[in-house]
mmCIF file of C-alpha atoms in Angstrom:
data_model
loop_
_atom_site.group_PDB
_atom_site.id
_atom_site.type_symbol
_atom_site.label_atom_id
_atom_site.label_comp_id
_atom_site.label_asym_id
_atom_site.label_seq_id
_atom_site.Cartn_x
_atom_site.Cartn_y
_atom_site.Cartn_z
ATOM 1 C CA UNK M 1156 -5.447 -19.417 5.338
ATOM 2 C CA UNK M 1157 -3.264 -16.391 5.632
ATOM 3 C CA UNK M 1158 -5.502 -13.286 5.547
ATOM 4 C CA UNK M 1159 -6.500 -9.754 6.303
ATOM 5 C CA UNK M 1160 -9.929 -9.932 7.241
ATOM 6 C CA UNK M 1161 -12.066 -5.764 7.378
ATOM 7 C CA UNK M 1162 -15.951 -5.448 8.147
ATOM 8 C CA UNK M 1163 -17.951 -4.032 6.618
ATOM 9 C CA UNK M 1164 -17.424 -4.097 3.676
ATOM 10 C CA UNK M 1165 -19.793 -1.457 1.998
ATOM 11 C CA UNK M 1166 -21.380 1.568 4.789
ATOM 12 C CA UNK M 1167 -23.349 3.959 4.045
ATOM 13 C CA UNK M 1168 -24.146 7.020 6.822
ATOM 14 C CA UNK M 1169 -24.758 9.966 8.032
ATOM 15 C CA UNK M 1170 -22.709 13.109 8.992
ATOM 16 C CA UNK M 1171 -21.949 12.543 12.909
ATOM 17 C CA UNK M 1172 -22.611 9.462 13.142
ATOM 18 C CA UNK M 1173 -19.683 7.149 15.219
ATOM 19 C CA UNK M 1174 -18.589 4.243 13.149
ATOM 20 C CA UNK M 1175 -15.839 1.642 13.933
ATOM 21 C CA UNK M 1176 -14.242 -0.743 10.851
ATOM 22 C CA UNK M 1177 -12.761 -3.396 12.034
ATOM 23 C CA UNK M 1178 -9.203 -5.459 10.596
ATOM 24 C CA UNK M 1179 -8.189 -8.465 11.794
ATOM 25 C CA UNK M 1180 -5.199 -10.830 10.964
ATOM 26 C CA UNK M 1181 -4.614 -14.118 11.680
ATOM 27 C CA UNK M 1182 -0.697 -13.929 10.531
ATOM 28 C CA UNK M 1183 0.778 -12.772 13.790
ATOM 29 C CA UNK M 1184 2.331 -9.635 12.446
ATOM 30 C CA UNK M 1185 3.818 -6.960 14.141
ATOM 31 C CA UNK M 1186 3.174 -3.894 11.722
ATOM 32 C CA UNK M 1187 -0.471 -3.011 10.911
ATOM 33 C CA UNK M 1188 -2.256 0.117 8.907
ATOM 34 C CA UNK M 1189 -4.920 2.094 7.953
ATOM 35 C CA UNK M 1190 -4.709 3.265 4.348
ATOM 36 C CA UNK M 1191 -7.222 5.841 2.702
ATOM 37 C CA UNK M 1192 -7.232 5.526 -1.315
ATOM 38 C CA UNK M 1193 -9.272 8.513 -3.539
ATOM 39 C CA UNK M 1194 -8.629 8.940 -7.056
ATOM 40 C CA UNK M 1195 -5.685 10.224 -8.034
ATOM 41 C CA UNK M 1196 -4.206 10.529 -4.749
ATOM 42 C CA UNK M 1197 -2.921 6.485 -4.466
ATOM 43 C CA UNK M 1198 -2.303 5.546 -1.350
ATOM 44 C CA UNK M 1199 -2.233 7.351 1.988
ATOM 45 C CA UNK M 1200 -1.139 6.360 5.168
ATOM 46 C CA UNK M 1201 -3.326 7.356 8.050
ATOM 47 C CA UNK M 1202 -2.106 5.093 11.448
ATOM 48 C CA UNK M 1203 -0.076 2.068 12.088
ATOM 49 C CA UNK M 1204 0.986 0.376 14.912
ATOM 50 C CA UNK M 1205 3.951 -1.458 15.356
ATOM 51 C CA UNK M 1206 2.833 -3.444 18.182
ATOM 52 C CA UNK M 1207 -0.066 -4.092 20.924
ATOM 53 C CA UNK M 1208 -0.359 -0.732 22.496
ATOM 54 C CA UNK M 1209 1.951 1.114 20.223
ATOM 55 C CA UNK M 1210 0.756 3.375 17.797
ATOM 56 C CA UNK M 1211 1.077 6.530 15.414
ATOM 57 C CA UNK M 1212 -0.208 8.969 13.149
ATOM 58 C CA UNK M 1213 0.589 8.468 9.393
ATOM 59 C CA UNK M 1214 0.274 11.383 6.739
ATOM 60 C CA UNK M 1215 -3.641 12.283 7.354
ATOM 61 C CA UNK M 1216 -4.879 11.240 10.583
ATOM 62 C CA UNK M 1217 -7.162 13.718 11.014
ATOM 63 C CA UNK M 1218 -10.916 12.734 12.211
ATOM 64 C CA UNK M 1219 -9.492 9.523 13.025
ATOM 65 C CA UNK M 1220 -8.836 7.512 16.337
ATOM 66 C CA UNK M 1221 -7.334 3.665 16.379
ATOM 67 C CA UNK M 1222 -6.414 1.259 19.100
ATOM 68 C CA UNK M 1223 -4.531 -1.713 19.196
ATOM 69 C CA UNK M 1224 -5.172 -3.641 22.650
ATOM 70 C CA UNK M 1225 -4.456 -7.101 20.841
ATOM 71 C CA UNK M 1226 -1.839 -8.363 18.126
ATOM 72 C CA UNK M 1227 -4.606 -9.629 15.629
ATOM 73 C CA UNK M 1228 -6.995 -6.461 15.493
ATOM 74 C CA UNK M 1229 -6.518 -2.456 14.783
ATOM 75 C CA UNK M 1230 -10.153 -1.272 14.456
ATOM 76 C CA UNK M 1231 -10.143 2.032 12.624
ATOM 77 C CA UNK M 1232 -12.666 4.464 14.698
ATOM 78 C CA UNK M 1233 -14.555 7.795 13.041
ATOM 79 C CA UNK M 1234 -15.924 9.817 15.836
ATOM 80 C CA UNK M 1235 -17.661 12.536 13.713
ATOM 81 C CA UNK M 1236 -17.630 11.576 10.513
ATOM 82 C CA UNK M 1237 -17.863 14.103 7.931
ATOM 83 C CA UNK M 1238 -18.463 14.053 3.863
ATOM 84 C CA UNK M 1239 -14.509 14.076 3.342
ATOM 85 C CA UNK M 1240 -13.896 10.692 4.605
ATOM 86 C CA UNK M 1241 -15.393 9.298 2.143
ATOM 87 C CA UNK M 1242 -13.202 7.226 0.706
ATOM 88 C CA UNK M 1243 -12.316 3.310 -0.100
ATOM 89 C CA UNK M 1244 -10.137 2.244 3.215
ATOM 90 C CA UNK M 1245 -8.082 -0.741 3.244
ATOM 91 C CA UNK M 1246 -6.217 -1.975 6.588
ATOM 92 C CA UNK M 1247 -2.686 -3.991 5.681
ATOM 93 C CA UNK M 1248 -0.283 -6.095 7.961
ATOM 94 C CA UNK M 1249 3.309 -7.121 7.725
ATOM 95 C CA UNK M 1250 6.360 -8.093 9.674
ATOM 96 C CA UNK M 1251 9.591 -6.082 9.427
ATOM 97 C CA UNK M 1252 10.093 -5.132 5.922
ATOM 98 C CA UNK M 1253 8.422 -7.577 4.480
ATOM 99 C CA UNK M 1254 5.188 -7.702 2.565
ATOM 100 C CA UNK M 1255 2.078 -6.137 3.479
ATOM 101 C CA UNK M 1256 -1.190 -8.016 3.396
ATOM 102 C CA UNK M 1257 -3.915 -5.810 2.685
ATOM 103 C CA UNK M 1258 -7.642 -6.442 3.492
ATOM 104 C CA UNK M 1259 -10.216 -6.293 0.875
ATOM 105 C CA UNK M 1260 -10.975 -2.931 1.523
ATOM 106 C CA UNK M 1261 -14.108 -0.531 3.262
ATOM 107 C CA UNK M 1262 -15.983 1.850 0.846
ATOM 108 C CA UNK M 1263 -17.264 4.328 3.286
ATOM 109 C CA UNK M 1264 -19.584 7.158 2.009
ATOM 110 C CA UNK M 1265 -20.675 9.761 4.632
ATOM 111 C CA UNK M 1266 -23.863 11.930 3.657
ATOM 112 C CA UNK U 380 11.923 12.475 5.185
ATOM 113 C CA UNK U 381 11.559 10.346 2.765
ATOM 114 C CA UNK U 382 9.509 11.077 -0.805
ATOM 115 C CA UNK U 383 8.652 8.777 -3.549
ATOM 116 C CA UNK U 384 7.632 10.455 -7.416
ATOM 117 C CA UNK U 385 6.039 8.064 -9.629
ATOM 118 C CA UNK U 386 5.778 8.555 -13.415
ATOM 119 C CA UNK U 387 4.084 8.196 -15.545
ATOM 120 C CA UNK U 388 0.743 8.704 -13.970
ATOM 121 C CA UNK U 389 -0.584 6.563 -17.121
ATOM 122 C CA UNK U 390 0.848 4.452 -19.330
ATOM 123 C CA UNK U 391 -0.823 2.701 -22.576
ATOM 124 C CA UNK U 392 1.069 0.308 -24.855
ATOM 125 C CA UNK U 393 0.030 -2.495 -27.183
ATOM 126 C CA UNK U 394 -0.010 -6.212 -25.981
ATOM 127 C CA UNK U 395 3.557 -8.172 -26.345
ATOM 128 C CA UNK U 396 4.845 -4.718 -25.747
ATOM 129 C CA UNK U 397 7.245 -3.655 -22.851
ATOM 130 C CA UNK U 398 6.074 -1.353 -20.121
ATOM 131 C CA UNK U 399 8.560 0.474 -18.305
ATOM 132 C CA UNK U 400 7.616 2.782 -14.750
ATOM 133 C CA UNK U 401 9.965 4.657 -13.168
ATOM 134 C CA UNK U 402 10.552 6.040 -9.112
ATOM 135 C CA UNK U 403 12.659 8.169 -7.765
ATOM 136 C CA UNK U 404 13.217 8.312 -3.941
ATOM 137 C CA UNK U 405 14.823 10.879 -2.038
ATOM 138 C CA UNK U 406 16.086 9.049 1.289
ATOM 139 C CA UNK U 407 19.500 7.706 0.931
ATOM 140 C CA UNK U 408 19.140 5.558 3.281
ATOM 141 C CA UNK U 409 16.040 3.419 2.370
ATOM 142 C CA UNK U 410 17.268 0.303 1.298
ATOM 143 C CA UNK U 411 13.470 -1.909 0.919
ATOM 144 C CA UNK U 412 11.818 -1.049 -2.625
ATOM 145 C CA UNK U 413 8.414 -3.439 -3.179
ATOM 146 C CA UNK U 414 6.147 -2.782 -6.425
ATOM 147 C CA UNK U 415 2.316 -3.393 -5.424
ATOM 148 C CA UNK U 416 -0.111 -4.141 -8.083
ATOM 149 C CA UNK U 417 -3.824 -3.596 -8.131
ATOM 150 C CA UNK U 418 -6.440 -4.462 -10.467
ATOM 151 C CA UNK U 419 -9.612 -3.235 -10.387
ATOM 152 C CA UNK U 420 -11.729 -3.175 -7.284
ATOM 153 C CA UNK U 421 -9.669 -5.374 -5.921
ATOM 154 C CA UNK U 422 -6.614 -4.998 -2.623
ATOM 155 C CA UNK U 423 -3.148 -4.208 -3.541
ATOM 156 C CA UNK U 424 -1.092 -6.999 -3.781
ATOM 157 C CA UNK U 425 3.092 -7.527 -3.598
ATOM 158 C CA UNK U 426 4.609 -8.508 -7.452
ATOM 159 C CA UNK U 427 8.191 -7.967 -6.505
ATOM 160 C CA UNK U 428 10.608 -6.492 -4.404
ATOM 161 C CA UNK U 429 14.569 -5.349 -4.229
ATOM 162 C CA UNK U 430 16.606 -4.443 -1.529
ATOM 163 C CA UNK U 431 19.949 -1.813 -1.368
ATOM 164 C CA UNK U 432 22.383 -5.000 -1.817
ATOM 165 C CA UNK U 433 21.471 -6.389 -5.322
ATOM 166 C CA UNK U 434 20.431 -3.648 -8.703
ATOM 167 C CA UNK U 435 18.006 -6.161 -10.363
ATOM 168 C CA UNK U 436 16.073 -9.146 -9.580
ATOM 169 C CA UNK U 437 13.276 -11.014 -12.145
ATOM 170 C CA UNK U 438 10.453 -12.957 -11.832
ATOM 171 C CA UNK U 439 9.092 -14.552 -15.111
ATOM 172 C CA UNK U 440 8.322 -11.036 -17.203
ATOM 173 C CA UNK U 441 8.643 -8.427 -14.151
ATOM 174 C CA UNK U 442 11.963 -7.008 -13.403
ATOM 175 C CA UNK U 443 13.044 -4.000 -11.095
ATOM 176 C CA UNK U 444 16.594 -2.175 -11.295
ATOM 177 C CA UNK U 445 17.850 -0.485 -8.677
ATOM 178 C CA UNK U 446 20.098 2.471 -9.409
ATOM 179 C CA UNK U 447 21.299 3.734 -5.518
ATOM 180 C CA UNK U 448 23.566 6.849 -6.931
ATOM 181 C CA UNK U 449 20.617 8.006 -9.140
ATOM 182 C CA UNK U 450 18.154 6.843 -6.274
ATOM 183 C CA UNK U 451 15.744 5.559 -8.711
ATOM 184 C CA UNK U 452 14.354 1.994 -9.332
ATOM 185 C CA UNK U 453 12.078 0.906 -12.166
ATOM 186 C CA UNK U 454 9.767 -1.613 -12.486
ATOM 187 C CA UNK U 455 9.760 -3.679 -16.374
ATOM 188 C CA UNK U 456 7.506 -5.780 -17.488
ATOM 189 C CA UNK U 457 7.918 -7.228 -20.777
ATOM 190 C CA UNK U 458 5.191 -9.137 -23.591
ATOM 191 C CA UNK U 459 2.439 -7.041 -21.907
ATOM 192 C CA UNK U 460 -0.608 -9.569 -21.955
ATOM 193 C CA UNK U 461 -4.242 -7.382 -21.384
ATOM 194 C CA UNK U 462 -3.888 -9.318 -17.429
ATOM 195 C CA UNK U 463 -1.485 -6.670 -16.782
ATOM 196 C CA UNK U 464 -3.680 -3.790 -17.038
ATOM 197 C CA UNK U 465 -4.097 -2.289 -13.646
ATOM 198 C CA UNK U 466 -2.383 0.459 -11.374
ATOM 199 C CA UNK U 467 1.018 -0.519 -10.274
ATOM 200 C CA UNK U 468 2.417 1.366 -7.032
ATOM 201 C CA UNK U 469 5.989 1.432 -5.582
ATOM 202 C CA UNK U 470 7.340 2.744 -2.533
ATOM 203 C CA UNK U 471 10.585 2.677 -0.545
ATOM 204 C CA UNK U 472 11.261 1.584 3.137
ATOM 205 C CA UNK U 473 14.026 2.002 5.337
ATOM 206 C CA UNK U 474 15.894 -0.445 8.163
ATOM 207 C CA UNK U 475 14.987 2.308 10.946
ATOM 208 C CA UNK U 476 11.642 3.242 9.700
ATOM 209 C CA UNK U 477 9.493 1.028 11.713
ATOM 210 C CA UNK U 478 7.718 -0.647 9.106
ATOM 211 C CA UNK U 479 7.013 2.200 7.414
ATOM 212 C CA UNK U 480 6.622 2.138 3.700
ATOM 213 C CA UNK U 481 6.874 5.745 1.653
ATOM 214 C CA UNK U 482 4.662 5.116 -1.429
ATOM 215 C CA UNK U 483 4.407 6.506 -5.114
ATOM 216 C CA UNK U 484 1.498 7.972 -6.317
ATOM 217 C CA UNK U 485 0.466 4.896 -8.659
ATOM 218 C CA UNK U 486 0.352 4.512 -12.438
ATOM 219 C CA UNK U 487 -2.306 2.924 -14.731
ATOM 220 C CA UNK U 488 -1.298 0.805 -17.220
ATOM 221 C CA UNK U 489 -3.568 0.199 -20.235
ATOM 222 C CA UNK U 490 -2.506 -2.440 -22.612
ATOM 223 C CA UNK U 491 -4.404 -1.847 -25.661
ATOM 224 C CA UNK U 492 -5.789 -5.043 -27.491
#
């Protein structure tokens, strides 16, 4: 099956405290992103890559760090996180201007 | 670049109604304009999608018209049924953009029993 897989689903932590959410896809897609969604504020792009070892900042990439050392997975890494990234986080894929598969989504909250 | 406006922010009409939602886009020349849906708690998922070389393409009771002078596009769907409820997003792409979709804000659509 076709799919955007992201774990965990649910965390829970502390200020400062490293965290990695993973996103894998099993679709063999070029394109993949990090989204951050808060109310009222719809989607926001924060990196994609276009390929292994190729990647960029979107609108608010900020306090955030990626990598993309294989084709399936684009882990989404928060060094320091901090009470502002809390947020629901959903990683998507695609190929050129196609759709984009999105994962089920992370709902981070940082105390 | 490249903005997308949204509106309206919500939208409420009665079942069997239509709904219409309206973007506006200000690149020229993006030429890729998908509609993403999302119901509650769950991922956004593709509905439809037009590109630069055809104004309107339907699927059952969705529709979207492309007007490339105005650079708007709209999204219609028509006999509302309470499934619909949900936030509905669009955004615009570009060949050159490397993937990269612009997005609208979102609306909520409430279709009211």
């Amino acid at each position: 099956e076709a799919q955007v897989t992201q774990n965990p689903r649910y965390l829970i932590t502390v200020t400062g405290k490293k965290l990695t959410v993973t996103c894998s896809q099993n679709m063999n897609h070029e394109y993949m992103s990090w989204y951050r969604q808060d109310p009222g504020l719809g989607l926001r792009q924060i990196y994609y890559s276009m390929n292994v070892e190729v990647t960029d900042k979107g609108d608010v990439p900020e306090g955030y760090k990626v990598s993309r050392k294989e084709k399936r997975n684009f882990p989404l890494i928060l060094e320091s996180p901090s009470p502002n990234q809390t947020s629901l986080y959903f990683c998507a894929s695609s190929s050129h201007l196609y759709e984009q598969y999105f994962g089920p989504g992370t709902r981070l909250t940082v105390t | 670049g490249e903005n997308v406006e949204q509106h309206p922010s919500t939208l409420s009409v009665q079942e069997g109604d239509s709904a219409v939602i309206k973007c506006t886009y200000s690149d020229s020349a993006s030429n890729y304009f998908p509609w993403y849906k999302q119901e509650l708690g769950k991922r956004p998922q593709l509905i439809i999608d037009i590109r630069s070389n055809v104004g309107e393409k339907k699927d059952q009771r969705i529709a979207v018209t492309l007007n490339k002078t105005a650079k708007h596009f709209s999204l219609h769907i028509t006999e509302t049924q309470p499934e619909d409820s949900a936030v509905y997003f669009c955004a615009a792409s570009r060949w050159d953009s490397n993937y990269q979709l612009i997005w609208g804000a979102g609306t909520k659509l409430i279709i009211k029993p």
